[in-house]
Tab-separated table of C-alpha atoms in Angstrom:
chain	number	residue	atom	x	y	z
A	1	MET	CA	0.000	0.000	0.000
A	2	MET	CA	2.782	2.437	0.919
A	3	GLU	CA	4.405	1.768	-2.414
A	4	MET	CA	1.231	3.008	-4.187
A	5	VAL	CA	0.625	6.069	-1.988
A	6	LEU	CA	4.153	7.493	-2.123
A	7	PRO	CA	4.197	8.090	-5.918
A	8	VAL	CA	0.845	9.939	-5.762
A	9	ALA	CA	2.004	12.108	-2.859
A	10	ASN	CA	5.234	12.941	-4.635
A	11	ALA	CA	3.349	13.893	-7.824
A	12	THR	CA	0.973	16.151	-5.884
A	13	ALA	CA	3.855	17.870	-4.096
A	14	ALA	CA	5.614	18.445	-7.420
A	15	ALA	CA	2.442	20.010	-8.922
A	16	LEU	CA	2.005	22.367	-5.973
A	17	ALA	CA	5.644	23.373	-6.244
A	18	ARG	CA	5.189	24.254	-9.911
A	19	VAL	CA	2.054	26.372	-9.188
A	20	SER	CA	3.903	28.171	-6.412
A	21	ALA	CA	6.777	28.803	-8.785
A	22	VAL	CA	4.407	30.296	-11.353
A	23	PHE	CA	2.945	32.728	-8.850
A	24	ASN	CA	6.415	33.650	-7.631
A	25	ALA	CA	7.668	34.184	-11.144
A	26	PRO	CA	8.616	37.709	-12.228
A	27	LEU	CA	5.637	37.895	-14.585
A	28	ALA	CA	3.299	37.341	-11.641
A	29	ARG	CA	4.743	40.404	-9.982
A	30	ALA	CA	4.944	42.561	-13.069
A	31	VAL	CA	4.553	46.336	-12.910
A	32	VAL	CA	2.110	47.812	-15.432
A	33	PHE	CA	1.764	51.605	-15.518
A	34	GLY	CA	3.279	51.750	-12.087
A	35	ILE	CA	0.817	49.211	-10.575
A	36	HIS	CA	2.081	45.960	-9.059
A	37	ILE	CA	0.042	43.054	-10.383
A	38	ASP	CA	0.189	39.964	-8.176
A	39	GLY	CA	-0.560	36.473	-9.355
A	40	HIS	CA	-3.959	36.249	-7.609
A	41	LEU	CA	-5.190	39.229	-9.637
A	42	VAL	CA	-4.474	37.314	-12.834
A	43	VAL	CA	-6.519	34.362	-11.589
A	44	GLU	CA	-9.399	36.609	-10.509
A	45	GLY	CA	-9.425	38.302	-13.884
A	46	LEU	CA	-9.616	34.936	-15.625
A	47	LEU	CA	-12.511	33.914	-13.387
A	48	ILE	CA	-14.426	37.148	-14.140
A	49	ALA	CA	-13.893	36.641	-17.861
A	50	ALA	CA	-15.205	33.091	-17.586
A	51	ILE	CA	-18.301	34.250	-15.675
A	52	LEU	CA	-19.073	36.959	-18.239
A	53	PHE	CA	-18.648	34.430	-21.009
A	54	GLN	CA	-21.115	32.058	-19.392
A	55	LEU	CA	-23.662	34.819	-18.779
A	56	SER	CA	-23.479	35.964	-22.391
A	57	ARG	CA	-24.210	32.511	-23.736
A	58	LYS	CA	-27.776	31.622	-24.731
A	59	SER	CA	-29.529	29.421	-22.241
A	60	TYR	CA	-29.748	25.817	-23.084
A	61	LYS	CA	-33.140	24.713	-24.289
A	62	PRO	CA	-33.793	21.042	-24.577
A	63	PRO	CA	-35.375	19.988	-27.833
A	64	LYS	CA	-39.168	20.189	-27.759
A	65	LYS	CA	-40.992	16.920	-27.770
A	66	PRO	CA	-44.739	16.697	-28.325
A	67	LEU	CA	-46.684	15.449	-25.305
A	68	THR	CA	-48.307	12.103	-25.593
A	69	GLU	CA	-52.059	11.790	-25.179
A	70	ARG	CA	-51.532	10.168	-21.817
A	71	GLU	CA	-49.399	13.084	-20.599
A	72	VAL	CA	-52.009	15.580	-21.842
A	73	ASP	CA	-54.758	13.699	-19.992
A	74	GLU	CA	-52.693	13.611	-16.797
A	75	LEU	CA	-52.047	17.373	-16.966
A	76	CYS	CA	-55.751	18.063	-17.535
A	77	ASP	CA	-56.706	15.849	-14.607
A	78	ASP	CA	-54.246	17.625	-12.311
A	79	TRP	CA	-55.226	21.198	-13.377
A	80	GLN	CA	-57.344	23.112	-10.909
A	81	PRO	CA	-58.792	26.410	-12.258
A	82	GLU	CA	-58.994	29.489	-10.042
A	83	PRO	CA	-62.555	29.999	-8.710
A	84	LEU	CA	-64.617	32.728	-10.368
A	85	CYS	CA	-65.535	34.065	-6.925
A	86	PRO	CA	-64.218	33.368	-3.418
A	87	PRO	CA	-65.943	30.615	-1.439
A	88	ILE	CA	-68.856	31.696	0.746
A	89	LYS	CA	-67.745	31.818	4.351
A	90	GLU	CA	-69.605	29.955	7.040
A	91	GLY	CA	-72.474	32.088	8.280
A	92	ALA	CA	-72.415	34.377	5.265
A	93	ARG	CA	-75.063	32.473	3.323
A	94	ILE	CA	-78.463	34.116	3.670
A	95	ASP	CA	-81.606	31.992	3.630
A	96	MET	CA	-84.367	34.564	3.482
A	97	PRO	CA	-88.011	33.751	4.224
A	98	THR	CA	-90.183	33.615	1.112
A	99	LEU	CA	-93.304	35.756	0.801
A	100	GLU	CA	-96.258	34.035	-0.853
A	101	SER	CA	-98.658	36.983	-0.966
A	102	ALA	CA	-98.578	40.783	-1.224
A	103	ALA	CA	-96.178	42.440	1.244
A	104	GLY	CA	-98.949	44.263	3.110
A	105	PRO	CA	-99.321	44.714	6.885
A	106	HIS	CA	-100.298	41.028	6.945
A	107	THR	CA	-98.712	38.573	4.563
A	108	THR	CA	-97.927	34.894	4.070
A	109	VAL	CA	-94.368	33.701	4.735
A	110	ASP	CA	-93.453	30.102	3.990
A	111	GLY	CA	-97.106	29.083	4.162
A	112	LYS	CA	-97.829	30.883	7.454
A	113	GLU	CA	-99.883	34.050	8.046
A	114	VAL	CA	-97.713	36.689	9.737
A	115	VAL	CA	-97.794	40.325	10.814
A	116	ASN	CA	-95.350	42.124	8.532
A	117	PHE	CA	-92.910	44.693	9.951
A	118	ALA	CA	-90.190	43.919	7.377
A	119	SER	CA	-91.610	45.796	4.355
A	120	ALA	CA	-91.350	49.578	3.917
A	121	ASN	CA	-95.027	49.930	3.024
A	122	TYR	CA	-95.298	53.188	4.959
A	123	LEU	CA	-98.684	54.406	3.690
A	124	GLY	CA	-100.194	50.928	3.464
A	125	LEU	CA	-100.776	51.277	-0.276
A	126	ILE	CA	-99.795	47.757	-1.284
A	127	GLY	CA	-103.038	46.206	-2.522
A	128	ASN	CA	-104.829	49.562	-2.836
A	129	GLU	CA	-107.659	49.046	-5.328
A	130	LYS	CA	-107.319	52.377	-7.106
A	131	ILE	CA	-103.600	51.824	-7.665
A	132	ILE	CA	-104.240	48.304	-8.942
A	133	ASP	CA	-106.921	49.599	-11.321
A	134	SER	CA	-104.529	52.246	-12.675
A	135	CYS	CA	-101.898	49.552	-13.285
A	136	VAL	CA	-104.387	47.306	-15.088
A	137	GLY	CA	-105.496	50.160	-17.328
A	138	SER	CA	-101.881	51.068	-18.083
A	139	VAL	CA	-100.937	47.474	-18.933
A	140	GLU	CA	-103.918	47.209	-21.287
A	141	LYS	CA	-102.946	50.454	-23.020
A	142	TYR	CA	-99.117	50.293	-23.099
A	143	GLY	CA	-98.188	46.698	-22.342
A	144	VAL	CA	-95.738	45.771	-19.592
A	145	GLY	CA	-92.322	47.132	-20.599
A	146	SER	CA	-91.078	50.071	-22.625
A	147	CYS	CA	-88.347	48.180	-24.532
A	148	GLY	CA	-86.085	51.203	-24.852
A	149	PRO	CA	-84.242	53.953	-22.940
A	150	ARG	CA	-85.857	57.339	-22.565
A	151	GLY	CA	-83.645	58.873	-25.253
A	152	PHE	CA	-84.335	56.088	-27.764
A	153	TYR	CA	-88.102	55.741	-28.170
A	154	GLY	CA	-88.647	54.702	-24.548
A	155	THR	CA	-90.382	57.918	-23.471
A	156	ILE	CA	-94.133	57.387	-23.059
A	157	ASP	CA	-96.641	60.095	-22.221
A	158	VAL	CA	-97.272	58.575	-18.789
A	159	HIS	CA	-93.595	59.169	-17.919
A	160	LEU	CA	-93.952	62.883	-18.636
A	161	ASP	CA	-97.205	63.023	-16.670
A	162	CYS	CA	-95.555	61.347	-13.679
A	163	GLU	CA	-92.566	63.719	-13.770
A	164	SER	CA	-94.904	66.722	-13.835
A	165	LYS	CA	-96.996	65.251	-11.005
A	166	ILE	CA	-93.982	64.791	-8.723
A	167	ALA	CA	-92.586	68.245	-9.497
A	168	ASN	CA	-95.946	69.907	-8.815
A	169	PHE	CA	-96.402	67.938	-5.591
A	170	LEU	CA	-92.995	68.956	-4.250
A	171	GLY	CA	-93.063	72.506	-5.616
A	172	THR	CA	-89.959	72.115	-7.793
A	173	GLN	CA	-89.427	73.193	-11.391
A	174	ASP	CA	-88.980	69.746	-12.934
A	175	SER	CA	-88.264	66.095	-12.163
A	176	ILE	CA	-86.834	63.056	-13.934
A	177	LEU	CA	-87.756	59.373	-13.565
A	178	TYR	CA	-85.360	56.457	-13.125
A	179	SER	CA	-86.160	52.812	-13.767
A	180	TYR	CA	-84.689	51.428	-10.566
A	181	GLY	CA	-84.942	53.037	-7.149
A	182	ILE	CA	-81.502	52.217	-5.780
A	183	SER	CA	-79.759	53.260	-9.005
A	184	THR	CA	-81.182	56.772	-8.781
A	185	ILE	CA	-78.805	58.140	-6.180
A	186	PHE	CA	-75.698	56.360	-7.462
A	187	SER	CA	-76.407	57.670	-10.952
A	188	VAL	CA	-77.176	61.223	-9.849
A	189	ILE	CA	-74.062	61.730	-7.714
A	190	PRO	CA	-71.491	60.911	-10.448
A	191	ALA	CA	-73.572	62.882	-12.981
A	192	PHE	CA	-72.722	66.063	-11.047
A	193	CYS	CA	-69.651	65.215	-8.960
A	194	LYS	CA	-66.384	64.550	-10.779
A	195	LYS	CA	-62.729	63.911	-10.038
A	196	GLY	CA	-61.276	66.878	-8.186
A	197	ASP	CA	-64.579	67.891	-6.564
A	198	ILE	CA	-65.085	67.708	-2.789
A	199	ILE	CA	-67.963	65.807	-1.182
A	200	VAL	CA	-68.681	65.962	2.539
A	201	ALA	CA	-70.963	63.054	3.454
A	202	ASP	CA	-72.485	61.579	6.591
A	203	GLU	CA	-70.676	58.430	7.730
A	204	GLY	CA	-74.025	56.657	8.112
A	205	VAL	CA	-75.204	56.824	4.494
A	206	HIS	CA	-76.412	53.540	3.045
A	207	TRP	CA	-74.696	51.488	0.352
A	208	ALA	CA	-76.348	53.116	-2.696
A	209	VAL	CA	-75.043	56.524	-1.620
A	210	GLN	CA	-71.612	55.059	-0.896
A	211	ASN	CA	-71.542	53.566	-4.378
A	212	GLY	CA	-72.396	56.921	-5.933
A	213	LEU	CA	-69.596	58.577	-3.975
A	214	GLN	CA	-67.120	55.969	-5.185
A	215	LEU	CA	-68.234	56.222	-8.818
A	216	SER	CA	-67.846	59.996	-8.767
A	217	ARG	CA	-64.076	59.679	-8.041
A	218	SER	CA	-64.404	62.876	-6.013
A	219	THR	CA	-62.509	63.572	-2.816
A	220	VAL	CA	-64.887	62.322	-0.096
A	221	VAL	CA	-64.678	63.446	3.533
A	222	TYR	CA	-67.041	61.907	6.099
A	223	PHE	CA	-68.454	63.673	9.148
A	224	LYS	CA	-69.802	61.968	12.278
A	225	HIS	CA	-73.283	60.585	11.937
A	226	ASN	CA	-75.887	63.350	12.114
A	227	ASP	CA	-73.427	65.526	14.076
A	228	MET	CA	-73.655	69.134	12.927
A	229	ALA	CA	-70.654	70.201	15.019
A	230	SER	CA	-68.560	67.647	13.123
A	231	LEU	CA	-69.967	68.849	9.791
A	232	ALA	CA	-69.253	72.497	10.627
A	233	SER	CA	-65.710	71.641	11.723
A	234	ILE	CA	-64.957	69.820	8.466
A	235	LEU	CA	-66.438	72.577	6.305
A	236	GLU	CA	-64.346	75.131	8.180
A	237	LYS	CA	-61.133	73.140	7.716
A	238	LEU	CA	-61.800	72.657	4.011
A	239	THR	CA	-62.532	76.294	3.251
A	240	HIS	CA	-60.685	78.458	5.771
A	241	GLY	CA	-57.805	80.212	4.033
A	242	ASN	CA	-57.888	77.736	1.153
A	243	LYS	CA	-58.211	79.656	-2.100
A	244	HIS	CA	-57.974	76.424	-4.111
A	245	THR	CA	-61.174	75.114	-2.490
A	246	GLU	CA	-63.094	78.201	-3.571
A	247	LYS	CA	-62.490	77.344	-7.236
A	248	ILE	CA	-63.806	73.756	-7.180
A	249	ARG	CA	-67.284	72.301	-6.785
A	250	ARG	CA	-68.296	71.312	-3.266
A	251	TYR	CA	-71.206	69.153	-2.098
A	252	ILE	CA	-72.856	67.973	1.113
A	253	VAL	CA	-74.547	64.563	0.780
A	254	VAL	CA	-77.049	63.399	3.415
A	255	GLU	CA	-80.133	61.234	3.797
A	256	ALA	CA	-83.366	62.726	5.087
A	257	ILE	CA	-84.112	59.599	7.141
A	258	TYR	CA	-81.078	57.374	7.480
A	259	GLN	CA	-81.757	53.776	6.537
A	260	ASN	CA	-78.959	52.586	8.839
A	261	SER	CA	-80.192	54.331	11.982
A	262	GLY	CA	-83.675	55.814	11.534
A	263	GLN	CA	-82.331	59.251	12.458
A	264	ILE	CA	-83.626	62.419	10.747
A	265	ALA	CA	-81.140	64.904	9.277
A	266	PRO	CA	-81.435	68.471	10.697
A	267	LEU	CA	-82.036	70.146	7.354
A	268	ASP	CA	-82.360	73.670	8.742
A	269	GLU	CA	-78.842	73.518	10.176
A	270	ILE	CA	-77.457	71.836	7.050
A	271	VAL	CA	-78.870	74.594	4.845
A	272	ARG	CA	-77.389	77.242	7.161
A	273	LEU	CA	-73.946	75.647	6.899
A	274	LYS	CA	-74.352	75.160	3.159
A	275	GLU	CA	-75.003	78.872	2.635
A	276	LYS	CA	-72.230	79.922	5.014
A	277	TYR	CA	-69.537	77.822	3.328
A	278	ARG	CA	-71.031	77.864	-0.186
A	279	PHE	CA	-71.632	74.179	-0.690
A	280	ARG	CA	-74.383	72.449	-2.681
A	281	VAL	CA	-76.703	69.920	-1.005
A	282	ILE	CA	-77.716	66.517	-2.408
A	283	LEU	CA	-80.577	65.113	-0.309
A	284	GLU	CA	-81.660	61.456	-0.500
A	285	GLU	CA	-85.350	61.134	0.503
A	286	SER	CA	-86.296	57.517	-0.163
A	287	HIS	CA	-87.600	57.038	3.398
A	288	SER	CA	-89.008	60.545	3.975
A	289	PHE	CA	-90.892	61.257	0.747
A	290	GLY	CA	-94.584	60.708	1.438
A	291	VAL	CA	-93.876	60.443	5.172
A	292	LEU	CA	-92.441	63.647	6.675
A	293	GLY	CA	-94.079	67.052	6.602
A	294	LYS	CA	-97.670	68.123	7.126
A	295	SER	CA	-98.719	66.731	3.738
A	296	GLY	CA	-95.929	64.196	3.164
A	297	ARG	CA	-93.775	66.418	0.969
A	298	GLY	CA	-90.611	65.403	2.763
A	299	LEU	CA	-87.856	66.907	4.849
A	300	ALA	CA	-88.077	70.440	3.443
A	301	GLU	CA	-91.737	70.698	4.453
A	302	HIS	CA	-90.975	69.128	7.833
A	303	TYR	CA	-88.445	71.859	8.688
A	304	GLY	CA	-90.161	74.670	6.792
A	305	VAL	CA	-87.137	75.111	4.510
A	306	PRO	CA	-87.897	76.447	1.000
A	307	VAL	CA	-87.412	73.514	-1.361
A	308	GLU	CA	-85.393	75.619	-3.812
A	309	LYS	CA	-82.624	75.859	-1.205
A	310	ILE	CA	-81.942	72.153	-1.732
A	311	ASP	CA	-79.966	71.785	-4.941
A	312	ILE	CA	-80.754	68.136	-5.733
A	313	ILE	CA	-83.397	65.808	-4.242
A	314	THR	CA	-83.593	62.090	-5.028
A	315	ALA	CA	-85.930	59.358	-3.823
A	316	GLY	CA	-86.914	55.783	-4.550
A	317	MET	CA	-90.620	55.150	-5.109
A	318	GLY	CA	-90.625	51.640	-3.670
A	319	ASN	CA	-91.454	52.667	-0.102
A	320	ALA	CA	-94.277	55.140	0.579
A	321	LEU	CA	-95.636	55.004	-2.988
A	322	ALA	CA	-95.576	51.170	-3.060
A	323	THR	CA	-94.364	51.054	-6.661
A	324	ASP	CA	-90.840	50.944	-8.102
A	325	GLY	CA	-88.312	53.212	-9.775
A	326	GLY	CA	-87.010	56.523	-8.513
A	327	PHE	CA	-86.876	60.204	-9.308
A	328	CYS	CA	-84.661	63.250	-9.027
A	329	THR	CA	-86.171	66.710	-8.731
A	330	GLY	CA	-84.936	70.287	-8.693
A	331	SER	CA	-84.375	73.071	-11.171
A	332	VAL	CA	-84.848	72.665	-14.914
A	333	ARG	CA	-81.098	72.940	-15.358
A	334	VAL	CA	-80.435	70.144	-12.854
A	335	VAL	CA	-82.956	67.842	-14.523
A	336	ASP	CA	-81.887	68.560	-18.112
A	337	HIS	CA	-78.251	67.851	-17.251
A	338	GLN	CA	-79.169	64.296	-16.238
A	339	ARG	CA	-80.936	63.518	-19.499
A	340	LEU	CA	-77.541	63.361	-21.210
A	341	SER	CA	-75.140	62.730	-18.305
A	342	SER	CA	-76.757	60.264	-15.893
A	343	SER	CA	-75.932	56.642	-16.723
A	344	GLY	CA	-78.975	55.181	-14.973
A	345	TYR	CA	-81.255	57.342	-17.104
A	346	VAL	CA	-79.423	57.265	-20.430
A	347	PHE	CA	-78.608	53.551	-20.668
A	348	SER	CA	-81.492	51.828	-18.857
A	349	ALA	CA	-84.809	50.883	-20.383
A	350	SER	CA	-87.359	53.385	-19.142
A	351	LEU	CA	-89.666	52.738	-16.196
A	352	PRO	CA	-92.503	50.332	-17.135
A	353	PRO	CA	-95.540	52.541	-17.819
A	354	TYR	CA	-97.797	50.809	-15.271
A	355	LEU	CA	-95.323	51.674	-12.464
A	356	ALA	CA	-95.446	55.341	-13.443
A	357	SER	CA	-99.247	55.137	-13.343
A	358	ALA	CA	-99.056	53.537	-9.903
A	359	ALA	CA	-96.811	56.351	-8.647
A	360	MET	CA	-99.271	59.015	-9.827
A	361	SER	CA	-102.186	57.167	-8.219
A	362	ALA	CA	-100.242	56.905	-4.944
A	363	VAL	CA	-99.506	60.655	-4.907
A	364	ASN	CA	-103.190	61.338	-5.664
A	365	HIS	CA	-104.192	59.086	-2.771
A	366	LEU	CA	-101.868	60.961	-0.424
A	367	GLU	CA	-103.289	64.336	-1.501
A	368	GLU	CA	-106.866	63.129	-1.135
A	369	ASN	CA	-106.339	61.283	2.162
A	370	PRO	CA	-103.971	63.284	4.390
A	371	SER	CA	-105.297	61.360	7.398
A	372	VAL	CA	-103.115	58.430	6.378
A	373	LEU	CA	-100.121	60.387	7.715
A	374	ALA	CA	-101.824	60.831	11.085
A	375	ASN	CA	-102.421	57.064	11.245
A	376	LEU	CA	-98.769	56.388	10.440
A	377	ARG	CA	-97.474	58.778	13.108
A	378	SER	CA	-99.873	57.389	15.674
A	379	ASN	CA	-98.596	53.875	15.026
A	380	ILE	CA	-94.956	55.022	15.266
A	381	ALA	CA	-95.603	56.777	18.590
A	382	LEU	CA	-97.426	53.735	19.983
A	383	LEU	CA	-94.601	51.396	18.998
A	384	HIS	CA	-92.019	53.708	20.607
A	385	LYS	CA	-94.074	53.697	23.802
A	386	GLU	CA	-94.481	49.920	23.876
A	387	LEU	CA	-90.782	49.246	23.207
A	388	SER	CA	-89.400	51.868	25.587
A	389	ASP	CA	-88.597	49.241	28.216
A	390	ILE	CA	-87.577	46.330	25.995
A	391	PRO	CA	-84.868	44.295	27.781
A	392	GLY	CA	-81.374	44.339	26.262
A	393	LEU	CA	-82.327	46.613	23.378
A	394	GLU	CA	-82.915	50.321	22.904
A	395	ILE	CA	-84.549	52.520	20.286
A	396	ALA	CA	-82.004	54.534	18.279
A	397	SER	CA	-84.356	56.126	15.748
A	398	ASN	CA	-86.243	59.428	15.711
A	399	ILE	CA	-89.799	59.500	17.081
A	400	LEU	CA	-91.105	60.597	13.648
A	401	SER	CA	-89.198	58.028	11.610
A	402	PRO	CA	-91.203	55.109	10.167
A	403	ILE	CA	-88.020	53.055	10.613
A	404	VAL	CA	-87.981	52.048	14.268
A	405	PHE	CA	-84.364	50.993	14.782
A	406	LEU	CA	-83.464	48.758	17.725
A	407	LYS	CA	-79.843	48.224	18.730
A	408	LEU	CA	-78.164	46.349	21.561
A	409	LYS	CA	-77.780	48.275	24.813
A	410	THR	CA	-74.509	46.458	25.487
A	411	PRO	CA	-72.773	45.421	22.258
A	412	THR	CA	-70.478	42.398	22.332
A	413	GLY	CA	-67.666	44.314	20.630
A	414	SER	CA	-68.032	42.354	17.415
A	415	ALA	CA	-70.470	43.372	14.689
A	416	VAL	CA	-70.668	39.728	13.579
A	417	ALA	CA	-71.570	38.516	17.062
A	418	ASP	CA	-74.067	41.364	17.488
A	419	LEU	CA	-75.753	40.470	14.220
A	420	GLU	CA	-75.957	36.792	15.189
A	421	LEU	CA	-77.829	37.748	18.372
A	422	LEU	CA	-80.215	40.014	16.487
A	423	GLU	CA	-80.876	37.361	13.836
A	424	ILE	CA	-81.700	34.838	16.549
A	425	ILE	CA	-84.239	37.299	17.944
A	426	ALA	CA	-85.774	37.919	14.508
A	427	GLU	CA	-85.972	34.178	13.770
A	428	LYS	CA	-87.590	33.302	17.104
A	429	VAL	CA	-90.126	36.124	16.758
A	430	LEU	CA	-91.120	34.781	13.329
A	431	MET	CA	-91.192	31.099	14.241
A	432	GLU	CA	-92.849	31.397	17.658
A	433	ASP	CA	-95.165	34.402	17.302
A	434	SER	CA	-95.664	34.789	13.517
A	435	VAL	CA	-94.230	38.310	13.432
A	436	PHE	CA	-92.001	39.115	10.462
A	437	ILE	CA	-89.078	41.457	11.286
A	438	ALA	CA	-85.561	41.784	9.884
A	439	ALA	CA	-82.069	42.370	11.238
A	440	THR	CA	-79.794	44.756	9.330
A	441	LYS	CA	-77.695	42.568	7.071
A	442	ARG	CA	-74.847	44.387	5.326
A	443	SER	CA	-72.738	43.121	2.464
A	444	SER	CA	-68.949	43.218	2.430
A	445	LEU	CA	-69.242	46.190	0.057
A	446	ASP	CA	-71.072	48.286	2.645
A	447	LYS	CA	-68.589	50.513	4.476
A	448	CYS	CA	-71.067	51.856	7.044
A	449	ARG	CA	-69.729	51.431	10.559
A	450	LEU	CA	-72.890	52.306	12.498
A	451	PRO	CA	-74.139	49.644	14.935
A	452	VAL	CA	-76.224	46.840	13.453
A	453	GLY	CA	-79.772	46.460	14.667
A	454	ILE	CA	-83.324	45.364	13.990
A	455	ARG	CA	-85.373	47.527	11.634
A	456	LEU	CA	-89.138	47.657	12.148
A	457	PHE	CA	-90.941	49.296	9.211
A	458	VAL	CA	-94.147	50.835	10.530
A	459	SER	CA	-97.143	51.170	8.207
A	460	ALA	CA	-100.286	53.245	8.356
A	461	GLY	CA	-102.047	49.957	7.642
A	462	HIS	CA	-100.961	48.372	10.929
A	463	THR	CA	-103.577	48.114	13.665
A	464	GLU	CA	-103.068	48.640	17.377
A	465	SER	CA	-103.229	44.885	17.883
A	466	ASP	CA	-100.367	44.498	15.392
A	467	ILE	CA	-98.283	46.983	17.399
A	468	PHE	CA	-99.060	45.230	20.682
A	469	LYS	CA	-98.243	41.834	19.170
A	470	VAL	CA	-94.802	42.771	17.830
A	471	SER	CA	-93.966	44.607	21.079
A	472	ALA	CA	-94.941	41.715	23.334
A	473	SER	CA	-93.094	39.210	21.142
A	474	LEU	CA	-89.895	41.262	21.020
A	475	LYS	CA	-89.904	41.825	24.781
A	476	ARG	CA	-90.352	38.137	25.522
A	477	VAL	CA	-87.751	36.906	23.037
A	478	ALA	CA	-85.182	39.628	23.820
A	479	ALA	CA	-85.395	38.804	27.530
A	480	SER	CA	-84.504	35.177	26.789
A	481	VAL	CA	-81.743	35.864	24.220
A	482	VAL	CA	-79.882	39.030	25.227
């Protein structure tokens, strides 16, 4: 063994000696332009040159071979496409009760007769014979749909009559109809508000208003819910000493009755601030039109504010008027601008004629029967009285609001947990006492951060026994759940 190892060791030692001699040679310590170049620099230079050479070479690509049918099948079996939408989380699926009759004060839900406090039938006009007769006559004359937008042969005389009727009722110069109630406000806002404009909005506005604010691409600043001190502070900060602000368009966006709380906006104070800081006001009246004011003309009548001081008024007709669609009303200039600039008006098929007829009949009914408002307010006051001592819950809404909003006295700290409690209450009230109510479900798109609650929609068609029944049921169930 030693005889084999010694020759290898001697050869290795001789090779190392030669390498050492090369590095100690005069060339390895040459002087070029006054710089001493050692042997290791030569080696490093060679290494750098080799690296650059390798990087500059084209990458090796193996020759392409067509896949066999078996390989193609295996790849197809293994491929998992991305889902078109994210999976529905546990608890997010909504199984709503199904109505099997008209959504009047009493209705049929899943085969059971119930008292209905979940439909915004404020004036009790669902099932009104005169409104039904007007719809039947309209269907016989015009058919069901219009089959075209207003600007492309979709304008029917009943549309013009309805617009004139609404404008005359509210005391405005003109009005414009929309085919879908919720699309009214989120078409109107971006029709007037553009990128670079400033919008100051209440933090409690509902999703349709939020969507309009987003579509406008304006700079949006929120003030505390129904807090005029917060609104005044923001308006002051935006305008004080800011010459740039004076040159751009500025808006205040509020709801007359807030869907997410049942609170009523103090219009007199809003108009005062609007005039002081030179803002325009966009007022959403879906839950106040036909409800507030001596004759149901809305928030302006309620506060005695001249309607012309409100720049833009919008409302859905699916609540008090018990029809569908929406309208915007104001000056002729405001209305005419929308006929070419509002997407919901320009690109949607016009409102079915029979719904416009129903809206006119509902306004006529309100003018001819003002006592219906007294019945509604009496029912609201009675419900407030009966629920004043409900265990675990409290009323957060205004005494004149047809939305009686109940929220937890002691929240759990989690909106999800709060909503689960409220849904349990609503479900037990329906299953055990045949009273139909609804908790405030909000989608992931809704950015409102107000407390969740139970909304009771009061109708002029409810009887005292209906009020007593829902009150007794809620008290009993809330005591056992909260």
